[in-house]
PDB file of C-alpha atoms in Angstrom:
ATOM      1  CA  MET A   1      -0.194   0.087  -0.124  1.00  0.00           C
ATOM      2  CA  ILE A   2       1.164   3.187  -1.322  1.00  0.00           C
ATOM      3  CA  ASP A   3       1.858   6.067   1.395  1.00  0.00           C
ATOM      4  CA  VAL A   4      -0.077   9.266  -0.140  1.00  0.00           C
ATOM      5  CA  LYS A   5       1.678  11.279   1.714  1.00  0.00           C
ATOM      6  CA  ALA A   6       4.904  10.729   1.524  1.00  0.00           C
ATOM      7  CA  THR A   7       4.196  10.072  -1.846  1.00  0.00           C
ATOM      8  CA  LEU A   8       2.586  13.949  -2.087  1.00  0.00           C
ATOM      9  CA  LYS A   9       5.581  15.273  -0.179  1.00  0.00           C
ATOM     10  CA  ASP A  10       8.265  13.878  -2.083  1.00  0.00           C
ATOM     11  CA  ALA A  11       6.575  15.450  -4.881  1.00  0.00           C
ATOM     12  CA  GLY A  12       6.467  18.800  -4.086  1.00  0.00           C
ATOM     13  CA  GLU A  13      10.597  18.378  -3.388  1.00  0.00           C
ATOM     14  CA  ARG A  14      11.281  16.887  -6.396  1.00  0.00           C
ATOM     15  CA  MET A  15       9.665  20.144  -8.014  1.00  0.00           C
ATOM     16  CA  GLU A  16      10.945  22.652  -5.477  1.00  0.00           C
ATOM     17  CA  MET A  17      14.562  20.996  -6.578  1.00  0.00           C
ATOM     18  CA  ALA A  18      13.335  21.891  -9.787  1.00  0.00           C
ATOM     19  CA  VAL A  19      12.416  25.010  -9.340  1.00  0.00           C
ATOM     20  CA  MET A  20      16.018  25.815  -7.262  1.00  0.00           C
ATOM     21  CA  TYR A  21      17.708  24.476 -10.649  1.00  0.00           C
ATOM     22  CA  LEU A  22      15.806  27.621 -12.368  1.00  0.00           C
ATOM     23  CA  GLN A  23      17.208  30.088  -9.846  1.00  0.00           C
ATOM     24  CA  GLU A  24      20.782  29.037 -10.150  1.00  0.00           C
ATOM     25  CA  GLU A  25      20.536  28.846 -13.598  1.00  0.00           C
ATOM     26  CA  LEU A  26      19.076  32.267 -14.184  1.00  0.00           C
ATOM     27  CA  ALA A  27      21.707  33.925 -11.806  1.00  0.00           C
ATOM     28  CA  ARG A  28      24.237  31.999 -13.618  1.00  0.00           C
ATOM     29  CA  ILE A  29      23.294  34.503 -17.128  1.00  0.00           C
ATOM     30  CA  ARG A  30      24.785  38.052 -17.167  1.00  0.00           C
ATOM     31  CA  ALA A  31      21.650  40.511 -17.763  1.00  0.00           C
ATOM     32  CA  GLY A  32      24.040  43.448 -18.093  1.00  0.00           C
ATOM     33  CA  ARG A  33      24.170  43.852 -14.326  1.00  0.00           C
ATOM     34  CA  ALA A  34      27.482  42.718 -12.706  1.00  0.00           C
ATOM     35  CA  ASN A  35      26.639  39.759 -10.758  1.00  0.00           C
ATOM     36  CA  VAL A  36      29.864  37.215  -9.170  1.00  0.00           C
ATOM     37  CA  ALA A  37      27.475  34.354  -9.780  1.00  0.00           C
ATOM     38  CA  ILE A  38      28.439  34.102 -13.531  1.00  0.00           C
ATOM     39  CA  LEU A  39      31.821  33.076 -12.107  1.00  0.00           C
ATOM     40  CA  ASP A  40      30.387  30.102 -10.361  1.00  0.00           C
ATOM     41  CA  GLY A  41      31.692  27.841 -12.663  1.00  0.00           C
ATOM     42  CA  VAL A  42      35.208  29.026 -13.132  1.00  0.00           C
ATOM     43  CA  ARG A  43      37.907  26.570 -11.596  1.00  0.00           C
ATOM     44  CA  VAL A  44      41.583  27.944 -11.475  1.00  0.00           C
ATOM     45  CA  ASN A  45      44.742  26.029 -11.485  1.00  0.00           C
ATOM     46  CA  SER A  46      45.924  26.100  -7.493  1.00  0.00           C
ATOM     47  CA  TYR A  47      49.398  24.800  -6.695  1.00  0.00           C
ATOM     48  CA  GLY A  48      48.552  21.467  -9.434  1.00  0.00           C
ATOM     49  CA  SER A  49      44.709  21.206  -8.972  1.00  0.00           C
ATOM     50  CA  MET A  50      41.165  22.438 -10.375  1.00  0.00           C
ATOM     51  CA  VAL A  51      39.280  24.387  -7.455  1.00  0.00           C
ATOM     52  CA  PRO A  52      36.578  26.902  -7.941  1.00  0.00           C
ATOM     53  CA  LEU A  53      37.899  30.506  -7.840  1.00  0.00           C
ATOM     54  CA  ASN A  54      36.327  31.687  -5.096  1.00  0.00           C
ATOM     55  CA  GLN A  55      38.675  29.143  -3.307  1.00  0.00           C
ATOM     56  CA  VAL A  56      41.797  31.138  -4.419  1.00  0.00           C
ATOM     57  CA  ALA A  57      40.698  35.117  -4.133  1.00  0.00           C
ATOM     58  CA  ASN A  58      38.141  37.150  -3.249  1.00  0.00           C
ATOM     59  CA  VAL A  59      35.383  37.967  -5.365  1.00  0.00           C
ATOM     60  CA  SER A  60      33.520  41.298  -5.364  1.00  0.00           C
ATOM     61  CA  VAL A  61      31.241  43.868  -6.960  1.00  0.00           C
ATOM     62  CA  PRO A  62      32.312  47.542  -6.781  1.00  0.00           C
ATOM     63  CA  ASP A  63      29.883  49.124  -9.121  1.00  0.00           C
ATOM     64  CA  ALA A  64      27.298  47.696 -11.451  1.00  0.00           C
ATOM     65  CA  ARG A  65      29.956  46.447 -14.630  1.00  0.00           C
ATOM     66  CA  THR A  66      32.856  45.624 -12.586  1.00  0.00           C
ATOM     67  CA  ILE A  67      33.779  42.572 -10.486  1.00  0.00           C
ATOM     68  CA  ALA A  68      36.971  42.411  -8.882  1.00  0.00           C
ATOM     69  CA  ILE A  69      38.797  39.412  -8.174  1.00  0.00           C
ATOM     70  CA  ARG A  70      41.469  39.782  -5.763  1.00  0.00           C
ATOM     71  CA  PRO A  71      44.250  36.713  -5.436  1.00  0.00           C
ATOM     72  CA  TRP A  72      45.081  35.582  -2.031  1.00  0.00           C
ATOM     73  CA  ASP A  73      48.311  34.920  -2.853  1.00  0.00           C
ATOM     74  CA  LYS A  74      49.484  37.592  -5.830  1.00  0.00           C
ATOM     75  CA  LYS A  75      51.443  34.786  -8.089  1.00  0.00           C
ATOM     76  CA  GLN A  76      48.020  33.260  -9.168  1.00  0.00           C
ATOM     77  CA  ILE A  77      46.845  35.921 -11.247  1.00  0.00           C
ATOM     78  CA  LYS A  78      47.818  34.645 -14.448  1.00  0.00           C
ATOM     79  CA  ASP A  79      46.133  30.742 -13.397  1.00  0.00           C
ATOM     80  CA  ILE A  80      42.723  33.193 -12.612  1.00  0.00           C
ATOM     81  CA  GLU A  81      43.282  34.637 -15.415  1.00  0.00           C
ATOM     82  CA  LYS A  82      44.081  31.641 -17.790  1.00  0.00           C
ATOM     83  CA  GLY A  83      41.228  30.456 -15.546  1.00  0.00           C
ATOM     84  CA  ILE A  84      38.478  32.752 -16.690  1.00  0.00           C
ATOM     85  CA  MET A  85      38.895  32.683 -20.362  1.00  0.00           C
ATOM     86  CA  ASP A  86      39.121  28.719 -20.363  1.00  0.00           C
ATOM     87  CA  SER A  87      35.708  29.066 -19.111  1.00  0.00           C
ATOM     88  CA  ASP A  88      32.252  30.250 -20.931  1.00  0.00           C
ATOM     89  CA  VAL A  89      31.882  33.514 -19.281  1.00  0.00           C
ATOM     90  CA  GLY A  90      32.893  35.141 -22.448  1.00  0.00           C
ATOM     91  CA  ILE A  91      34.518  38.520 -20.983  1.00  0.00           C
ATOM     92  CA  THR A  92      38.177  39.290 -20.903  1.00  0.00           C
ATOM     93  CA  PRO A  93      39.769  39.556 -17.813  1.00  0.00           C
ATOM     94  CA  GLU A  94      42.402  43.011 -17.420  1.00  0.00           C
ATOM     95  CA  ASN A  95      45.101  42.318 -14.601  1.00  0.00           C
ATOM     96  CA  ASN A  96      46.253  45.281 -12.955  1.00  0.00           C
ATOM     97  CA  GLY A  97      49.434  43.477 -10.924  1.00  0.00           C
ATOM     98  CA  GLU A  98      46.984  43.415  -7.910  1.00  0.00           C
ATOM     99  CA  MET A  99      44.449  42.198  -9.025  1.00  0.00           C
ATOM    100  CA  VAL A 100      41.874  40.663 -11.608  1.00  0.00           C
ATOM    101  CA  LEU A 101      39.370  43.191 -13.239  1.00  0.00           C
ATOM    102  CA  LEU A 102      35.992  42.249 -15.603  1.00  0.00           C
ATOM    103  CA  HIS A 103      34.538  45.007 -17.284  1.00  0.00           C
ATOM    104  CA  LEU A 104      31.397  43.550 -18.365  1.00  0.00           C
ATOM    105  CA  PRO A 105      29.955  45.401 -21.490  1.00  0.00           C
ATOM    106  CA  GLN A 106      26.235  47.592 -22.050  1.00  0.00           C
ATOM    107  CA  PRO A 107      24.626  44.358 -23.485  1.00  0.00           C
ATOM    108  CA  THR A 108      22.866  45.280 -27.136  1.00  0.00           C
ATOM    109  CA  GLU A 109      19.185  44.924 -27.929  1.00  0.00           C
ATOM    110  CA  GLU A 110      19.951  41.992 -29.872  1.00  0.00           C
ATOM    111  CA  ARG A 111      22.013  40.204 -26.961  1.00  0.00           C
ATOM    112  CA  ARG A 112      19.371  40.960 -24.618  1.00  0.00           C
ATOM    113  CA  LYS A 113      16.974  39.410 -26.858  1.00  0.00           C
ATOM    114  CA  GLU A 114      19.220  36.408 -26.920  1.00  0.00           C
ATOM    115  CA  LEU A 115      19.689  36.285 -23.321  1.00  0.00           C
ATOM    116  CA  VAL A 116      15.725  36.165 -22.799  1.00  0.00           C
ATOM    117  CA  LYS A 117      15.586  33.324 -24.908  1.00  0.00           C
ATOM    118  CA  GLN A 118      18.136  31.146 -23.238  1.00  0.00           C
ATOM    119  CA  CYS A 119      16.419  32.107 -20.140  1.00  0.00           C
ATOM    120  CA  ASN A 120      12.454  30.850 -21.600  1.00  0.00           C
ATOM    121  CA  LYS A 121      14.380  28.089 -23.030  1.00  0.00           C
ATOM    122  CA  ILE A 122      15.700  26.540 -19.101  1.00  0.00           C
ATOM    123  CA  GLY A 123      12.388  28.140 -18.269  1.00  0.00           C
ATOM    124  CA  GLU A 124      10.504  25.110 -20.658  1.00  0.00           C
ATOM    125  CA  ASN A 125      12.981  22.759 -19.534  1.00  0.00           C
ATOM    126  CA  THR A 126      11.719  23.463 -15.987  1.00  0.00           C
ATOM    127  CA  LYS A 127       8.389  23.340 -16.176  1.00  0.00           C
ATOM    128  CA  ILE A 128       8.933  19.695 -18.372  1.00  0.00           C
ATOM    129  CA  GLN A 129      10.258  18.529 -15.432  1.00  0.00           C
ATOM    130  CA  VAL A 130       7.828  19.816 -13.178  1.00  0.00           C
ATOM    131  CA  ARG A 131       5.261  17.953 -15.641  1.00  0.00           C
ATOM    132  CA  ASN A 132       7.151  14.951 -15.780  1.00  0.00           C
ATOM    133  CA  ILE A 133       7.250  14.573 -11.975  1.00  0.00           C
ATOM    134  CA  ARG A 134       3.657  14.967 -12.099  1.00  0.00           C
ATOM    135  CA  ALA A 135       2.959  12.683 -14.747  1.00  0.00           C
ATOM    136  CA  ASP A 136       5.688   9.770 -12.605  1.00  0.00           C
ATOM    137  CA  ILE A 137       3.391  10.685  -9.127  1.00  0.00           C
ATOM    138  CA  LYS A 138      -0.149  10.659 -11.021  1.00  0.00           C
ATOM    139  CA  ASP A 139       1.389   6.861 -12.167  1.00  0.00           C
ATOM    140  CA  LYS A 140       2.112   5.778  -9.193  1.00  0.00           C
ATOM    141  CA  LEU A 141      -1.141   6.912  -7.796  1.00  0.00           C
ATOM    142  CA  LYS A 142      -3.217   4.859 -10.527  1.00  0.00           C
ATOM    143  CA  LYS A 143      -1.408   1.838  -9.628  1.00  0.00           C
ATOM    144  CA  ALA A 144      -2.068   2.234  -6.226  1.00  0.00           C
ATOM    145  CA  ILE A 145      -5.766   2.243  -6.961  1.00  0.00           C
ATOM    146  CA  LYS A 146      -5.188  -1.594  -7.533  1.00  0.00           C
ATOM    147  CA  ASP A 147      -3.236  -2.120  -4.347  1.00  0.00           C
ATOM    148  CA  GLY A 148      -5.981  -1.795  -2.363  1.00  0.00           C
ATOM    149  CA  LEU A 149      -6.216   2.583  -2.372  1.00  0.00           C
ATOM    150  CA  SER A 150      -9.336   3.438  -2.741  1.00  0.00           C
ATOM    151  CA  GLU A 151     -10.555   5.722  -5.906  1.00  0.00           C
ATOM    152  CA  ASP A 152     -11.953   9.105  -3.531  1.00  0.00           C
ATOM    153  CA  LEU A 153      -8.243   8.995  -1.969  1.00  0.00           C
ATOM    154  CA  GLU A 154      -6.359   8.686  -5.429  1.00  0.00           C
ATOM    155  CA  LYS A 155      -8.445  12.069  -6.408  1.00  0.00           C
ATOM    156  CA  ASP A 156      -8.115  14.225  -3.305  1.00  0.00           C
ATOM    157  CA  ALA A 157      -4.026  13.415  -3.822  1.00  0.00           C
ATOM    158  CA  GLU A 158      -4.314  13.565  -7.101  1.00  0.00           C
ATOM    159  CA  ALA A 159      -5.981  17.132  -6.780  1.00  0.00           C
ATOM    160  CA  ASP A 160      -2.843  17.624  -3.679  1.00  0.00           C
ATOM    161  CA  LEU A 161      -0.730  16.825  -6.568  1.00  0.00           C
ATOM    162  CA  GLN A 162      -2.273  19.917  -9.295  1.00  0.00           C
ATOM    163  CA  ALA A 163      -1.995  22.108  -6.974  1.00  0.00           C
ATOM    164  CA  GLU A 164       1.755  21.402  -6.002  1.00  0.00           C
ATOM    165  CA  HIS A 165       2.483  21.745  -9.466  1.00  0.00           C
ATOM    166  CA  ASP A 166       0.572  24.988 -10.387  1.00  0.00           C
ATOM    167  CA  LYS A 167       1.875  26.675  -7.370  1.00  0.00           C
ATOM    168  CA  ARG A 168       4.814  25.514  -8.874  1.00  0.00           C
ATOM    169  CA  ILE A 169       4.433  26.222 -12.429  1.00  0.00           C
ATOM    170  CA  LYS A 170       3.379  29.834 -11.139  1.00  0.00           C
ATOM    171  CA  ARG A 171       6.744  30.453  -9.167  1.00  0.00           C
ATOM    172  CA  ILE A 172       8.625  29.791 -12.852  1.00  0.00           C
ATOM    173  CA  ASP A 173       6.636  32.576 -14.842  1.00  0.00           C
ATOM    174  CA  GLN A 174       7.315  34.575 -11.727  1.00  0.00           C
ATOM    175  CA  LEU A 175      10.988  34.222 -11.723  1.00  0.00           C
ATOM    176  CA  LEU A 176      11.033  34.195 -15.522  1.00  0.00           C
ATOM    177  CA  ASP A 177       9.306  37.420 -15.673  1.00  0.00           C
ATOM    178  CA  GLU A 178      11.543  39.002 -13.162  1.00  0.00           C
ATOM    179  CA  LYS A 179      14.724  37.495 -15.165  1.00  0.00           C
ATOM    180  CA  GLN A 180      13.323  39.241 -18.559  1.00  0.00           C
ATOM    181  CA  LYS A 181      12.855  42.096 -16.587  1.00  0.00           C
ATOM    182  CA  GLU A 182      16.140  42.380 -15.309  1.00  0.00           C
ATOM    183  CA  ILE A 183      17.683  41.209 -18.560  1.00  0.00           C
ATOM    184  CA  MET A 184      15.840  44.124 -20.978  1.00  0.00           C
ATOM    185  CA  THR A 185      16.562  47.034 -18.328  1.00  0.00           C
ATOM    186  CA  VAL A 186      18.980  49.084 -20.142  1.00  0.00           C
TER     187      VAL A 186
END
């Protein structure tokens, strides 16, 4: 016999994980405003091993168009520059001997539209994930009827599942709208 509450809780958690993934992905998309999250994927060679950038340097945002990276060991400036160049950040670093600076250019109208499309694609994939979770749990509930779950309980569980689904889809749309406004604001 299936535990309906545990199944619905599991579905809610899986859907929430999909929404959290979307938030992380949207944070990495640069919208013309300096954001240290765009450097999350950068790995730097530090004494023979590849480590995240934030483990070898202090990363800060002094103004809206600049990211400053101050290494804890000044000998690593070249490694940091190479790590940024090898990553998919798409910004050429400047080295002033003390720190590495990244100057973010103002995105063109065309580039902003591309970024919005990219966000929408990620958002649509997240919605598909949430829908797949809903379909998976629905199938479990249908099979549970054969194992002795009452149809009334199954219908109630399905309604609760749909409510969880709708809540997450609404949240995804809200996140996408916020990111679109951020990208399109000059």
